[in-house]
mmCIF file of C-alpha atoms in Angstrom:
data_model
loop_
_atom_site.group_PDB
_atom_site.id
_atom_site.type_symbol
_atom_site.label_atom_id
_atom_site.label_comp_id
_atom_site.label_asym_id
_atom_site.label_seq_id
_atom_site.Cartn_x
_atom_site.Cartn_y
_atom_site.Cartn_z
ATOM 1 C CA ASP D 1 1.736 6.225 -15.507
ATOM 2 C CA THR D 2 0.142 2.685 -13.683
ATOM 3 C CA GLY D 3 -2.678 2.921 -15.821
ATOM 4 C CA VAL D 4 -4.433 3.109 -13.019
ATOM 5 C CA SER D 5 -7.076 6.139 -12.387
ATOM 6 C CA GLN D 6 -8.623 7.414 -9.685
ATOM 7 C CA ASN D 7 -11.188 10.571 -9.452
ATOM 8 C CA PRO D 8 -11.531 13.147 -7.910
ATOM 9 C CA ARG D 9 -8.020 13.744 -7.069
ATOM 10 C CA HIS D 10 -9.314 16.193 -4.515
ATOM 11 C CA LYS D 11 -12.256 16.210 -2.053
ATOM 12 C CA ILE D 12 -13.595 18.884 -0.089
ATOM 13 C CA THR D 13 -16.499 18.037 1.839
ATOM 14 C CA LYS D 14 -18.254 19.271 5.189
ATOM 15 C CA ARG D 15 -18.764 17.087 7.983
ATOM 16 C CA GLY D 16 -21.979 15.218 7.225
ATOM 17 C CA GLN D 17 -22.232 15.111 4.359
ATOM 18 C CA ASN D 18 -21.828 12.192 1.899
ATOM 19 C CA VAL D 19 -18.825 11.309 -0.969
ATOM 20 C CA THR D 20 -17.997 8.815 -3.715
ATOM 21 C CA PHE D 21 -15.055 8.189 -5.124
ATOM 22 C CA ARG D 22 -14.011 6.182 -8.354
ATOM 23 C CA CYS D 23 -11.402 3.537 -9.765
ATOM 24 C CA ASP D 24 -10.456 2.248 -12.983
ATOM 25 C CA PRO D 25 -8.007 -0.227 -13.027
ATOM 26 C CA ILE D 26 -6.151 -1.787 -15.707
ATOM 27 C CA SER D 27 -8.271 -3.069 -17.501
ATOM 28 C CA GLU D 28 -6.544 -7.192 -17.597
ATOM 29 C CA HIS D 29 -6.662 -6.926 -14.316
ATOM 30 C CA ASN D 30 -9.316 -8.544 -11.557
ATOM 31 C CA ARG D 31 -8.629 -7.880 -8.279
ATOM 32 C CA LEU D 32 -9.200 -4.035 -7.112
ATOM 33 C CA TYR D 33 -8.112 -3.188 -3.432
ATOM 34 C CA TRP D 34 -9.113 0.235 -1.632
ATOM 35 C CA TYR D 35 -6.259 1.362 0.850
ATOM 36 C CA ARG D 36 -6.785 3.948 3.028
ATOM 37 C CA GLN D 37 -3.433 6.441 3.793
ATOM 38 C CA THR D 38 -2.822 9.074 6.505
ATOM 39 C CA LEU D 39 0.344 11.553 6.681
ATOM 40 C CA GLY D 40 3.046 9.707 8.236
ATOM 41 C CA GLN D 41 1.093 6.005 8.116
ATOM 42 C CA GLY D 42 1.164 3.278 5.218
ATOM 43 C CA PRO D 43 -1.450 2.170 3.254
ATOM 44 C CA GLU D 44 -4.241 0.560 5.625
ATOM 45 C CA PHE D 45 -6.240 -2.357 3.595
ATOM 46 C CA LEU D 46 -9.813 -1.285 3.487
ATOM 47 C CA THR D 47 -11.253 -4.020 1.096
ATOM 48 C CA TYR D 48 -10.855 -5.697 -1.999
ATOM 49 C CA PHE D 49 -12.349 -7.257 -4.827
ATOM 50 C CA GLN D 50 -12.089 -10.418 -7.190
ATOM 51 C CA ASN D 51 -14.351 -9.354 -10.160
ATOM 52 C CA GLU D 52 -17.196 -8.000 -8.832
ATOM 53 C CA ALA D 53 -17.425 -10.387 -5.623
ATOM 54 C CA GLN D 54 -16.142 -8.089 -2.712
ATOM 55 C CA LEU D 55 -14.120 -10.715 -0.742
ATOM 56 C CA GLU D 56 -12.560 -9.304 2.315
ATOM 57 C CA LYS D 57 -13.542 -6.382 4.762
ATOM 58 C CA SER D 58 -11.460 -4.744 6.910
ATOM 59 C CA ARG D 59 -12.814 -4.046 10.617
ATOM 60 C CA LEU D 60 -11.631 -0.568 9.695
ATOM 61 C CA LEU D 61 -14.218 -0.418 7.276
ATOM 62 C CA SER D 62 -17.138 1.321 9.492
ATOM 63 C CA ASP D 63 -20.713 0.556 8.754
ATOM 64 C CA ARG D 64 -20.478 4.631 7.012
ATOM 65 C CA PHE D 65 -18.163 2.897 4.289
ATOM 66 C CA SER D 66 -19.023 0.886 0.918
ATOM 67 C CA ALA D 67 -17.797 -0.018 -2.130
ATOM 68 C CA GLU D 68 -18.695 -1.623 -4.764
ATOM 69 C CA ARG D 69 -17.324 -3.091 -8.064
ATOM 70 C CA PRO D 70 -20.548 -3.647 -10.269
ATOM 71 C CA LYS D 71 -18.762 -4.911 -13.226
ATOM 72 C CA GLY D 72 -15.669 -5.987 -12.323
ATOM 73 C CA SER D 73 -14.176 -3.713 -13.862
ATOM 74 C CA PHE D 74 -14.544 -0.083 -12.044
ATOM 75 C CA SER D 75 -15.043 0.749 -8.177
ATOM 76 C CA THR D 76 -16.534 2.866 -6.173
ATOM 77 C CA LEU D 77 -15.963 3.577 -2.975
ATOM 78 C CA GLU D 78 -19.016 5.753 -0.887
ATOM 79 C CA ILE D 79 -18.296 7.464 2.780
ATOM 80 C CA GLN D 80 -21.709 8.319 4.443
ATOM 81 C CA ARG D 81 -21.693 10.980 7.371
ATOM 82 C CA THR D 82 -18.128 11.892 7.037
ATOM 83 C CA GLU D 83 -16.297 12.536 10.139
ATOM 84 C CA GLN D 84 -12.985 15.014 10.640
ATOM 85 C CA GLY D 85 -11.136 11.097 11.003
ATOM 86 C CA ASP D 86 -11.850 10.221 7.576
ATOM 87 C CA SER D 87 -9.629 12.833 5.934
ATOM 88 C CA ALA D 88 -7.197 11.107 4.162
ATOM 89 C CA MET D 89 -6.115 9.696 1.185
ATOM 90 C CA TYR D 90 -7.912 6.872 -0.456
ATOM 91 C CA LEU D 91 -5.839 4.457 -2.585
ATOM 92 C CA CYS D 92 -6.925 2.246 -5.100
ATOM 93 C CA ALA D 93 -5.022 -0.530 -6.596
ATOM 94 C CA SER D 94 -5.458 -3.928 -9.353
ATOM 95 C CA SER D 95 -3.267 -6.784 -9.668
ATOM 96 C CA LEU D 96 -3.693 -9.714 -12.307
ATOM 97 C CA GLU D 97 -5.375 -12.900 -11.153
ATOM 98 C CA GLY D 98 -3.312 -14.658 -8.644
ATOM 99 C CA ARG D 99 -3.308 -15.140 -5.008
ATOM 100 C CA VAL D 100 -4.026 -11.718 -2.943
ATOM 101 C CA GLY D 101 -0.029 -10.432 -2.543
ATOM 102 C CA ASP D 102 0.331 -10.621 -6.253
ATOM 103 C CA GLU D 103 2.056 -7.417 -7.283
ATOM 104 C CA GLN D 104 -0.134 -3.986 -6.776
ATOM 105 C CA TYR D 105 -0.516 -0.567 -9.019
ATOM 106 C CA PHE D 106 -1.552 2.104 -6.879
ATOM 107 C CA GLY D 107 -3.516 4.310 -8.731
ATOM 108 C CA PRO D 108 -2.560 8.101 -7.725
ATOM 109 C CA GLY D 109 -5.428 8.111 -5.173
ATOM 110 C CA THR D 110 -8.321 11.028 -4.289
ATOM 111 C CA ARG D 111 -7.278 13.093 -1.253
ATOM 112 C CA LEU D 112 -10.340 13.874 0.912
ATOM 113 C CA THR D 113 -10.294 16.598 3.769
ATOM 114 C CA VAL D 114 -13.490 16.884 6.045
ATOM 115 C CA THR D 115 -14.350 20.144 7.270
ATOM 116 C CA GLY B 1 -4.614 -9.877 14.827
ATOM 117 C CA GLN B 2 -1.359 -9.520 11.889
ATOM 118 C CA GLN B 3 1.114 -6.727 12.427
ATOM 119 C CA VAL B 4 3.830 -5.299 10.440
ATOM 120 C CA MET B 5 6.582 -3.264 12.109
ATOM 121 C CA GLN B 6 9.394 -1.613 10.468
ATOM 122 C CA ILE B 7 11.993 0.369 11.429
ATOM 123 C CA PRO B 8 13.360 2.903 11.722
ATOM 124 C CA GLN B 9 11.131 5.642 10.746
ATOM 125 C CA TYR B 10 13.474 7.803 9.337
ATOM 126 C CA GLN B 11 16.454 7.689 8.142
ATOM 127 C CA HIS B 12 19.322 10.409 7.192
ATOM 128 C CA VAL B 13 21.996 9.706 5.135
ATOM 129 C CA GLN B 14 25.101 11.109 3.201
ATOM 130 C CA GLU B 15 25.173 10.183 -0.503
ATOM 131 C CA GLY B 16 27.064 7.385 -0.879
ATOM 132 C CA GLU B 17 26.481 5.731 2.353
ATOM 133 C CA ASP B 18 24.435 2.585 2.343
ATOM 134 C CA PHE B 19 20.881 2.174 4.095
ATOM 135 C CA THR B 20 18.984 -0.616 5.270
ATOM 136 C CA THR B 21 15.312 -1.262 6.089
ATOM 137 C CA TYR B 22 13.815 -3.512 8.324
ATOM 138 C CA CYS B 23 10.570 -5.475 8.758
ATOM 139 C CA ASN B 24 9.107 -8.073 11.162
ATOM 140 C CA SER B 25 6.002 -9.694 11.106
ATOM 141 C CA SER B 26 3.920 -10.882 14.377
ATOM 142 C CA THR B 27 3.087 -13.771 11.997
ATOM 143 C CA THR B 28 4.395 -16.123 9.004
ATOM 144 C CA LEU B 29 3.922 -14.745 5.813
ATOM 145 C CA SER B 30 3.251 -16.198 2.222
ATOM 146 C CA ASN B 31 5.196 -13.365 1.108
ATOM 147 C CA ILE B 32 6.614 -10.091 1.409
ATOM 148 C CA GLN B 33 6.354 -6.992 -0.830
ATOM 149 C CA TRP B 34 8.560 -3.912 -1.099
ATOM 150 C CA TYR B 35 7.529 -0.668 -2.233
ATOM 151 C CA LYS B 36 9.026 3.046 -2.848
ATOM 152 C CA GLN B 37 6.707 5.857 -2.246
ATOM 153 C CA ARG B 38 7.872 9.075 -3.268
ATOM 154 C CA PRO B 39 7.057 12.627 -1.697
ATOM 155 C CA GLY B 40 3.670 13.469 -2.768
ATOM 156 C CA GLY B 41 3.156 10.373 -4.927
ATOM 157 C CA HIS B 42 1.661 6.695 -4.949
ATOM 158 C CA PRO B 43 3.335 3.461 -4.090
ATOM 159 C CA VAL B 44 5.702 1.944 -6.760
ATOM 160 C CA PHE B 45 6.149 -1.820 -6.510
ATOM 161 C CA LEU B 46 9.668 -2.863 -5.892
ATOM 162 C CA ILE B 47 9.940 -6.958 -5.719
ATOM 163 C CA GLN B 48 7.707 -9.748 -4.214
ATOM 164 C CA LEU B 49 9.693 -12.401 -2.031
ATOM 165 C CA VAL B 50 8.262 -15.327 -1.219
ATOM 166 C CA LYS B 51 10.359 -18.559 -0.599
ATOM 167 C CA SER B 52 12.128 -19.040 2.957
ATOM 168 C CA GLY B 53 15.644 -16.966 2.945
ATOM 169 C CA GLU B 54 15.099 -15.370 -0.697
ATOM 170 C CA VAL B 55 17.532 -13.034 -1.884
ATOM 171 C CA LYS B 56 16.928 -10.640 -4.573
ATOM 172 C CA LYS B 57 19.241 -7.677 -6.251
ATOM 173 C CA GLN B 58 17.936 -4.357 -8.606
ATOM 174 C CA LYS B 59 20.890 -3.035 -8.840
ATOM 175 C CA ARG B 60 21.824 -0.875 -5.122
ATOM 176 C CA LEU B 61 19.087 -2.774 -4.003
ATOM 177 C CA THR B 62 19.242 -6.308 -1.922
ATOM 178 C CA PHE B 63 16.185 -7.368 -0.719
ATOM 179 C CA GLN B 64 15.918 -10.700 1.701
ATOM 180 C CA PHE B 65 12.990 -12.900 3.304
ATOM 181 C CA GLY B 66 14.126 -14.481 6.379
ATOM 182 C CA GLU B 67 14.363 -18.207 6.919
ATOM 183 C CA ALA B 68 11.340 -17.930 9.034
ATOM 184 C CA LYS B 69 9.071 -15.849 6.416
ATOM 185 C CA LYS B 70 8.642 -13.212 9.606
ATOM 186 C CA ASN B 71 10.856 -11.207 8.502
ATOM 187 C CA SER B 72 12.325 -8.938 5.611
ATOM 188 C CA SER B 73 14.798 -6.419 5.176
ATOM 189 C CA LEU B 74 16.233 -3.870 2.325
ATOM 190 C CA HIS B 75 19.235 -2.694 1.517
ATOM 191 C CA ILE B 76 20.631 0.333 -0.893
ATOM 192 C CA THR B 77 23.524 0.424 -1.220
ATOM 193 C CA ALA B 78 25.515 3.799 -2.007
ATOM 194 C CA THR B 79 22.751 5.967 -2.177
ATOM 195 C CA GLN B 80 21.652 8.352 -4.556
ATOM 196 C CA THR B 81 19.680 11.708 -4.410
ATOM 197 C CA THR B 82 16.911 9.815 -6.421
ATOM 198 C CA ASP B 83 16.247 7.164 -3.200
ATOM 199 C CA VAL B 84 15.276 9.499 -1.091
ATOM 200 C CA GLY B 85 11.048 8.509 -0.604
ATOM 201 C CA THR B 86 9.303 6.263 2.029
ATOM 202 C CA TYR B 87 9.845 2.582 1.832
ATOM 203 C CA PHE B 88 6.976 -0.130 2.682
ATOM 204 C CA CYS B 89 7.000 -3.821 3.555
ATOM 205 C CA ALA B 90 3.768 -5.268 3.204
ATOM 206 C CA GLY B 91 3.020 -8.889 4.147
ATOM 207 C CA PHE B 92 0.556 -11.314 3.029
ATOM 208 C CA SER B 93 -0.419 -14.090 5.310
ATOM 209 C CA ASN B 94 -2.887 -16.355 4.146
ATOM 210 C CA ARG B 95 -4.509 -17.387 7.038
ATOM 211 C CA ASP B 96 -5.705 -12.972 7.118
ATOM 212 C CA ASP B 97 -6.171 -13.106 3.300
ATOM 213 C CA LYS B 98 -5.020 -10.061 3.119
ATOM 214 C CA ILE B 99 -1.894 -7.436 3.001
ATOM 215 C CA ILE B 100 -0.293 -5.748 5.899
ATOM 216 C CA PHE B 101 1.651 -2.639 5.402
ATOM 217 C CA GLY B 102 4.468 -1.673 7.552
ATOM 218 C CA LYS B 103 4.283 1.914 8.680
ATOM 219 C CA GLY B 104 7.500 2.924 5.665
ATOM 220 C CA THR B 105 10.852 4.075 6.428
ATOM 221 C CA ARG B 106 11.548 7.783 5.268
ATOM 222 C CA LEU B 107 14.768 7.833 3.643
ATOM 223 C CA HIS B 108 16.335 11.534 3.421
ATOM 224 C CA ILE B 109 19.891 12.121 1.665
ATOM 225 C CA LEU B 110 21.909 14.412 2.768
ATOM 226 C CA PRO B 111 24.141 16.323 -0.198
#
């Protein structure tokens, strides 16, 4: 058990609907990352936070995607007007304070299926 | 932009044989990490390499970071069925301030 939790574990939604995922990192970790992983691929970096500040955002993250970490603890990832191409596993990871690149602890992921 | 390439994509080995996966970056890395993901699971951190030419060992696993800090390898000696999974390298560049994962090498062990 890595200590990072994600909810829900599975989400099935119809195209055009909005979805929101939640990540609860390990409590003392102040860095939180979001990744997307599709079958046969490695995790693709989406964004990361240092405490409540969003420091980096991938070009993969279109305007339909938004992430927040309002109090520097849990984080939410929202996808608006979902498309079938958004179907993937969304992974959250956290790490202790330090430079990006430190050991990350991954959660179990939220599997999104857009029909 | 920064790219991290990993080969081979798949590897089937007989139990007891050795296994190696290679990772190459298009840019110089500040550090590189290796993760293992079991089927249906999430990535689990194995190790981080920081220094040029660094070699680290974990039991049957040997990790190397190239002198130019652009490539790395993971070698498993005498594979066991518990080694099954996908091994990812993840490179971090100070310049880009993000981590780029390779596509992974899926290891399958033949009994």
